[in-house]
Every structure is written in C-alpha cells, then in structure tokens.
Tab-separated table of C-alpha atoms in Angstrom:
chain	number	residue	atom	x	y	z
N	271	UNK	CA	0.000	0.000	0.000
N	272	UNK	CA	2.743	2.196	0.682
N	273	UNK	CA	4.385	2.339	-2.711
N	274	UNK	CA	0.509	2.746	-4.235
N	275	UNK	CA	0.330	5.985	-1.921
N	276	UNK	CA	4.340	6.876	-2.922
N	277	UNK	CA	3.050	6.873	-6.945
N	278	UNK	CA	0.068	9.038	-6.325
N	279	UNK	CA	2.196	11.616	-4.270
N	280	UNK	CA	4.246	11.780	-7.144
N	281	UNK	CA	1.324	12.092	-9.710
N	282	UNK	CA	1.088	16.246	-9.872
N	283	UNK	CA	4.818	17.228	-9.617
N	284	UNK	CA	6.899	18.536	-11.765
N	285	UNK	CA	10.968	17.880	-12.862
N	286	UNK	CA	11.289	22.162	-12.991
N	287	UNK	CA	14.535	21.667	-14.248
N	288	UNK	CA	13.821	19.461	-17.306
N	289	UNK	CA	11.202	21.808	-18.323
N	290	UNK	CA	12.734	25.601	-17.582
N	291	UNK	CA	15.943	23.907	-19.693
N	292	UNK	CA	13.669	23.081	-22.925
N	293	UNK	CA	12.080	26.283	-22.544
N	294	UNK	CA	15.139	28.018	-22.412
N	295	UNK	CA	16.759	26.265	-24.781
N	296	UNK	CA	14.089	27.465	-27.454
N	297	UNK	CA	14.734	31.356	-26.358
N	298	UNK	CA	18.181	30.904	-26.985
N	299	UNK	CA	18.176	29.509	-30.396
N	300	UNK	CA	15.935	31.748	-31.009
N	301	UNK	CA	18.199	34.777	-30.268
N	302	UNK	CA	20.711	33.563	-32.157
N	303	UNK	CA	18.619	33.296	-35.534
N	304	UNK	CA	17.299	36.852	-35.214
N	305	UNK	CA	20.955	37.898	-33.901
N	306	UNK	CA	22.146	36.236	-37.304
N	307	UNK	CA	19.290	37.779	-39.426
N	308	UNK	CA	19.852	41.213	-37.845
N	309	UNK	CA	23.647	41.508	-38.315
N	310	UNK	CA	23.262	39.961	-42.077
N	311	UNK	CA	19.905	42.187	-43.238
N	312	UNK	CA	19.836	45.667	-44.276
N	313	UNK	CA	17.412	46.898	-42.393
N	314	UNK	CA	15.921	47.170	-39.097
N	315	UNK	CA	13.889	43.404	-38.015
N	316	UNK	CA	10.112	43.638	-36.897
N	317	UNK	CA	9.507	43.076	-33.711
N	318	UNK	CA	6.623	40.147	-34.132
N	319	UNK	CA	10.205	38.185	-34.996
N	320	UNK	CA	12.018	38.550	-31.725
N	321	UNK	CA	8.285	37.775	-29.805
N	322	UNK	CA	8.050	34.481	-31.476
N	323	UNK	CA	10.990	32.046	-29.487
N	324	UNK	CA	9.832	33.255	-26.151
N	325	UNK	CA	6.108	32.776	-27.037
N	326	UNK	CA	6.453	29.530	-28.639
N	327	UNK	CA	9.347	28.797	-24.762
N	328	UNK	CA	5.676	30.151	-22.773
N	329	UNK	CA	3.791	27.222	-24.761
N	330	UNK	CA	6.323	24.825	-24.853
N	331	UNK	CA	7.170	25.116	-21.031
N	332	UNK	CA	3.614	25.174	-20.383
N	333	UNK	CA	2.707	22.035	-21.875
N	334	UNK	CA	6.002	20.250	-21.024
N	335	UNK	CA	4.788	21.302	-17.252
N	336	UNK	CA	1.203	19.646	-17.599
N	337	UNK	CA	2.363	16.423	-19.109
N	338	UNK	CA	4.746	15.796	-16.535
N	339	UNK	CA	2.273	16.573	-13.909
N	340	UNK	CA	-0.258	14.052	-15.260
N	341	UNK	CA	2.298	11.180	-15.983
N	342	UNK	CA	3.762	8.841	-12.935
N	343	UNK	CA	6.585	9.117	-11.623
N	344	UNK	CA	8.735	5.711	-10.333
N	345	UNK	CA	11.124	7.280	-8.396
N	346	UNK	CA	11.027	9.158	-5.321
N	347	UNK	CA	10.403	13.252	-5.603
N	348	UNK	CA	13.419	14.554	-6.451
N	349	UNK	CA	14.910	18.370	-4.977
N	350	UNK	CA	13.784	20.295	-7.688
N	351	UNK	CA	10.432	18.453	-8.165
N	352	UNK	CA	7.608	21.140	-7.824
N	353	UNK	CA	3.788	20.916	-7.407
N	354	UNK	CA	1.890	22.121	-10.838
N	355	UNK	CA	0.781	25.149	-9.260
N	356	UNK	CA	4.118	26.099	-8.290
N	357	UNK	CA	5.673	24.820	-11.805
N	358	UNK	CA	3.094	26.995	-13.808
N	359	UNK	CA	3.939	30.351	-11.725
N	360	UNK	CA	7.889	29.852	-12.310
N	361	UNK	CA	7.021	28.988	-15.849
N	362	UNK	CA	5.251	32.914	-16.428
N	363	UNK	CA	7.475	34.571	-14.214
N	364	UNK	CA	11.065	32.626	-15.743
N	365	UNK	CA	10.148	31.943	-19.058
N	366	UNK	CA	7.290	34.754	-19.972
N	367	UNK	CA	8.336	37.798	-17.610
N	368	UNK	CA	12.127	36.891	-17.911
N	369	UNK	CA	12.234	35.718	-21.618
N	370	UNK	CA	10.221	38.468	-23.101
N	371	UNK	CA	12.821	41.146	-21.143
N	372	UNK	CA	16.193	38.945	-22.245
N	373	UNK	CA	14.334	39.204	-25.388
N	374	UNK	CA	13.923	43.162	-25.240
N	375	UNK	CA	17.475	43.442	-24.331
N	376	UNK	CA	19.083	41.558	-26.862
N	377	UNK	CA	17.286	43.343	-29.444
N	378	UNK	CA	18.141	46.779	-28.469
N	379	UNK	CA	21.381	46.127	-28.559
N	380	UNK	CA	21.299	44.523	-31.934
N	381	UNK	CA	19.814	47.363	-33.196
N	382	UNK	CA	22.431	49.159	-31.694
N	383	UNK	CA	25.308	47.602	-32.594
N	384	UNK	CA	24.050	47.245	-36.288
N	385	UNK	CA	22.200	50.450	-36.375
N	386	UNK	CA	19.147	48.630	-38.163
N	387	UNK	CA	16.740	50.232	-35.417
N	388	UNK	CA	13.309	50.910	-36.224
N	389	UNK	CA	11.875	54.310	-36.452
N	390	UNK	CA	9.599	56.923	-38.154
N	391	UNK	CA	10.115	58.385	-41.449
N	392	UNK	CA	10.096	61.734	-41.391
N	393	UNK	CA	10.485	62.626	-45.071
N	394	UNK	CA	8.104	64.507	-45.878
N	395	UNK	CA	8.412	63.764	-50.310
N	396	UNK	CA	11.199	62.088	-51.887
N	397	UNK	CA	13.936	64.648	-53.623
N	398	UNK	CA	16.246	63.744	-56.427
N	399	UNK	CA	19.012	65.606	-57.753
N	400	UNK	CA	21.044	64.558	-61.256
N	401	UNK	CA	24.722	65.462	-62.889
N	402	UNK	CA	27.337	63.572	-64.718
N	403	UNK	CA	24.728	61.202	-65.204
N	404	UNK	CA	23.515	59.884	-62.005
N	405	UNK	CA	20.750	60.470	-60.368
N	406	UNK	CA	20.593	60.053	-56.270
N	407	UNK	CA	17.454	59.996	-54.997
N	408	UNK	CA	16.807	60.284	-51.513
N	409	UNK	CA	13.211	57.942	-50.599
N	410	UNK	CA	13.521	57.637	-47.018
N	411	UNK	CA	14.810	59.345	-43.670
N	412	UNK	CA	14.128	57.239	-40.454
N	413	UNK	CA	15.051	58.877	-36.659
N	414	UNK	CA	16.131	55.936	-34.707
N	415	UNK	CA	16.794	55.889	-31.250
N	416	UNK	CA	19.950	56.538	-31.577
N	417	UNK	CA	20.437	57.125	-35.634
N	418	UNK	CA	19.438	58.758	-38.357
N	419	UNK	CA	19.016	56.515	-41.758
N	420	UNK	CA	18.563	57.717	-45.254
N	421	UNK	CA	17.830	55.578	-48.101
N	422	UNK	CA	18.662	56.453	-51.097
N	423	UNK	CA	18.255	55.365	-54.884
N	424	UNK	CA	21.014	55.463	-57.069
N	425	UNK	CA	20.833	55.532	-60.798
N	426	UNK	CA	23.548	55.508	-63.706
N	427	UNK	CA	22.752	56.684	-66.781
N	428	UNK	CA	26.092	56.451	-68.229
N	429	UNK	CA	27.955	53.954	-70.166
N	430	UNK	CA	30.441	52.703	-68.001
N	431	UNK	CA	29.643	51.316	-63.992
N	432	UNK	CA	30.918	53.829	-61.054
N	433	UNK	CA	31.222	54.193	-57.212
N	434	UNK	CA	30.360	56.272	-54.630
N	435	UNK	CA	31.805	56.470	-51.329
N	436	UNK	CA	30.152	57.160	-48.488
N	437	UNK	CA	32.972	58.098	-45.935
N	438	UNK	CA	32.636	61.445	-45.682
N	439	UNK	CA	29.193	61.822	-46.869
N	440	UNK	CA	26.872	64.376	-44.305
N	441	UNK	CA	23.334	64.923	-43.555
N	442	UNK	CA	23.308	68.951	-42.736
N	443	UNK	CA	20.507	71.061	-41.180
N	444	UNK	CA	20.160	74.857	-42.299
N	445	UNK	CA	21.833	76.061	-39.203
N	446	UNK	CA	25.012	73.930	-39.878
N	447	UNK	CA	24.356	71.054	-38.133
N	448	UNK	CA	26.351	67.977	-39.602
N	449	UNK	CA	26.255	64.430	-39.101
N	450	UNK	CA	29.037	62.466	-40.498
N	451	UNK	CA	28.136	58.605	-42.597
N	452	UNK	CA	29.032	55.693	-40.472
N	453	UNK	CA	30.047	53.068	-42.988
N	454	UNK	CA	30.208	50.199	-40.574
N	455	UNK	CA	26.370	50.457	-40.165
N	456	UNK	CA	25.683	51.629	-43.169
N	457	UNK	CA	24.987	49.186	-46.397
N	458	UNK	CA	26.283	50.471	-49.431
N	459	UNK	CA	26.238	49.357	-52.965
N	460	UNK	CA	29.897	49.124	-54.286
N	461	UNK	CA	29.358	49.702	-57.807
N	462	UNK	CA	26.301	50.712	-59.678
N	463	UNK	CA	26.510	48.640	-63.167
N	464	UNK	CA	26.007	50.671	-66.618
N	465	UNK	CA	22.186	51.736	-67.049
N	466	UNK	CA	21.301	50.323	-63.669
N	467	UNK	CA	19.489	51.181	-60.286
N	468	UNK	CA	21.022	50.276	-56.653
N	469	UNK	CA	19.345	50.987	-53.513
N	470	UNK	CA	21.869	51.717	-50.193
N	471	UNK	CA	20.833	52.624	-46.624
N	472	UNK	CA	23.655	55.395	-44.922
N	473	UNK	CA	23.507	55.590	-41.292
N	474	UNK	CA	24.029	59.008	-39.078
N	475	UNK	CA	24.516	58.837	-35.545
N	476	UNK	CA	22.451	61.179	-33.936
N	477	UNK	CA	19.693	63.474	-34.930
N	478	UNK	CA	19.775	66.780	-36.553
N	479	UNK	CA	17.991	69.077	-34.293
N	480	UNK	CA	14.408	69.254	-33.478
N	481	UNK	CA	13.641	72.702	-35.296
N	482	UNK	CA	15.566	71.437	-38.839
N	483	UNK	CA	13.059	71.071	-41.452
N	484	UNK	CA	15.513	70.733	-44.205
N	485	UNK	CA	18.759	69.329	-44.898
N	486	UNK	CA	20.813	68.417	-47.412
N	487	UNK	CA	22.626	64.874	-48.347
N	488	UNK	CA	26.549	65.415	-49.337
N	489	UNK	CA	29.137	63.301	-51.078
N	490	UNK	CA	32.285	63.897	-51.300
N	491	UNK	CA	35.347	62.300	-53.115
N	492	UNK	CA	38.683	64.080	-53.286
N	493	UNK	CA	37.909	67.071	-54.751
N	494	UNK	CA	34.320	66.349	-56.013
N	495	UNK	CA	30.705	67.367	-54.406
N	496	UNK	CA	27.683	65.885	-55.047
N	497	UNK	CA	24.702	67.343	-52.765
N	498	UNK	CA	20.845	66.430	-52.665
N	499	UNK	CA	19.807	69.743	-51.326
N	500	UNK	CA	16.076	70.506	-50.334
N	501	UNK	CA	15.614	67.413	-48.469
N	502	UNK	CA	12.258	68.591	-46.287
N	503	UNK	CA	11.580	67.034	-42.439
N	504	UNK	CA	8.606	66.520	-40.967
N	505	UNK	CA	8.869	68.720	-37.396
C-alpha cells in the first residue's frame, strides 16, 4: 500500500529543471537566428520576430509542465520536483516575464550595434538631384533611437559602372548642423553597373535638431561634391 500511496504523491509534480531547460533552450536559439538575421539584413527586423521564441518557450514550457504533472513518476520526488501550481507560476514569471525582457534586451542592442533600429520616417516627399549622369534619390529618412538613416536610390545613366563612397558623406541642417556617414552600419552598394538602379541605406549617428526642417545629403570624393539639397523634415 505504501508504494501505491508513494506513486500518487508523485502524480502532480513537476521535474522544474527538465522543463525551464527546454524552454530556455528554445529562447536561446531563437536569439541567435534573429541575432544572425539582424547583423546579415539591411534593415531594421520587426519586432513580431524577436516575440516568437519566447512565445512559442511560454507554450512549450507550459505544456512540457502539464504532461509531466499528469504522468507517474517511479522514483522518489526529487529536490527540484515542484507541485503544478508552483511549476506553472515559475514557468510565467522565468520563461514569460524573464524571456520576453532577455528578449527586449538583446534586441536593443542589436539594433544598436548594427544600427538597423526601427523608427519613423520623417520625409516629408522624396527629392532627387542629377549630374554627370547619375541620379541620387533620396526615398527615405528614419530617426532611430539613436540614428538617423537615409535611403537612397542610385541611378547611372552612363555607359560605363561607377562608385560612390560614403565616408565622408553628411546629412546637414540649415543652421550647420552635420552628421558624419558611419560606414560600418551603413549598407552600401559598391558599384552601380552601366544603365542600372542600386538601392543603399547610410547611417548618421544622432539626430539633426528638433527645429531642422531641411537638410541636405553630401558626397564627397577628393575634390568632387555631389549634394541632394532641399531634403524637407517633418517637425
């Protein structure tokens, strides 16, 4: 009778560790496919992409919790063995409170590192300017948290392919106000082929101030300008 009464002791516990290590083990891989996506992309990630792995860890832990409450157990309780109740409030708290913020975290500082951050656009109409056969065309400026990106169209209407570089290229405000291209979160076309179209993303750290309404886009190579003047910001 004793080992009848031992069995249904043990029927509504749960092995916490087996179940907070699968649901942890789906956060992390996870993480590392957006962190992989995110560093490799050229743009900032939504966010219903980073809320999937620790929704899917809620379920998983969830149901791993249940299942292991309703089976029998042959051995004795063990020192992490939990009742259901107990196993379901460690399984929100853990896995929902504590994957959702490891979540947060990682993603701001993806963004950060990267500098594919989302934002608002606050172009108010595209501008394009044209010489020597190429036509920039600026289609998008986003205010990060910590960046400014402008997107830009590039078009060659010449006969043979060309570059531009982008070190060196500002984003100036009327006042003066300059913010300098970072190339290493920036992504850049290298060379825009004969009669074609590339599109390239050039980050700014920081934000022109609140009160510029216009700016202007500015390459530079050696001794060679090439502005996209008139570029109009929403306030």
């Amino acid at each position: 009778m004793a080992e009848f009464g031992g069995d249904d002791e043990a029927v509504g516990t749960v092995r916490l560790p087996r179940v907070l290590i699968a649901a942890g083990g789906v956060i992390v891989l996870g993480l590392i496919v957006n962190l992989i996506v995110t560093f490799f992309s050229d743009g900032p990630s939504g966010a219903l992409r980073w809320l999937v792995p620790p929704g899917i860890a809620l379920v998983v832990g969830m149901v791993l919790a249940l299942l292991d409450a309703a089976a029998p157990k042959d051995e004795r309780p063990g020192r992490f063995d939990v009742s259901i109740l107990i196993a379901i409030a460690v399984v929100l708290v853990g896995v929902g409170v504590g994957g959702f913020a490891v979540t947060a975290g990682t993603k701001y500082v993806a963004g950060y590192l990267t500098g594919n951050e989302s934002g608002a656009d606050r172009l108010i109409k595209p501008v394009a300017k044209t010489g020597s056969g190429i036509t920039i065309t600026v289609e998008n400026v986003t205010y990060t948290s910590h960046f400014t990106r402008v997107e830009v169209a590039i078009r060659n209407a010449g006969k043979e392919p060309f570059t531009i570089p982008i070190d060196g290229a500002t984003f100036t405000a009327a006042d003066g106000t300059a913010l300098r291209a970072d190339s290493g979160r920036s992504a850049w076309p290298g060379k825009i082929a004969a009669g074609g179209t590339e599109h390239g993303s050039i980050t700014f750290k920081g934000h022109l101030p609140d009160s510029a309404t216009a700016a202007a886009l500015t390459f530079k190579s050696g001794n060679t300008t090439f502005a996209v003047s008139g570029v109009t910001l929403s306030s």
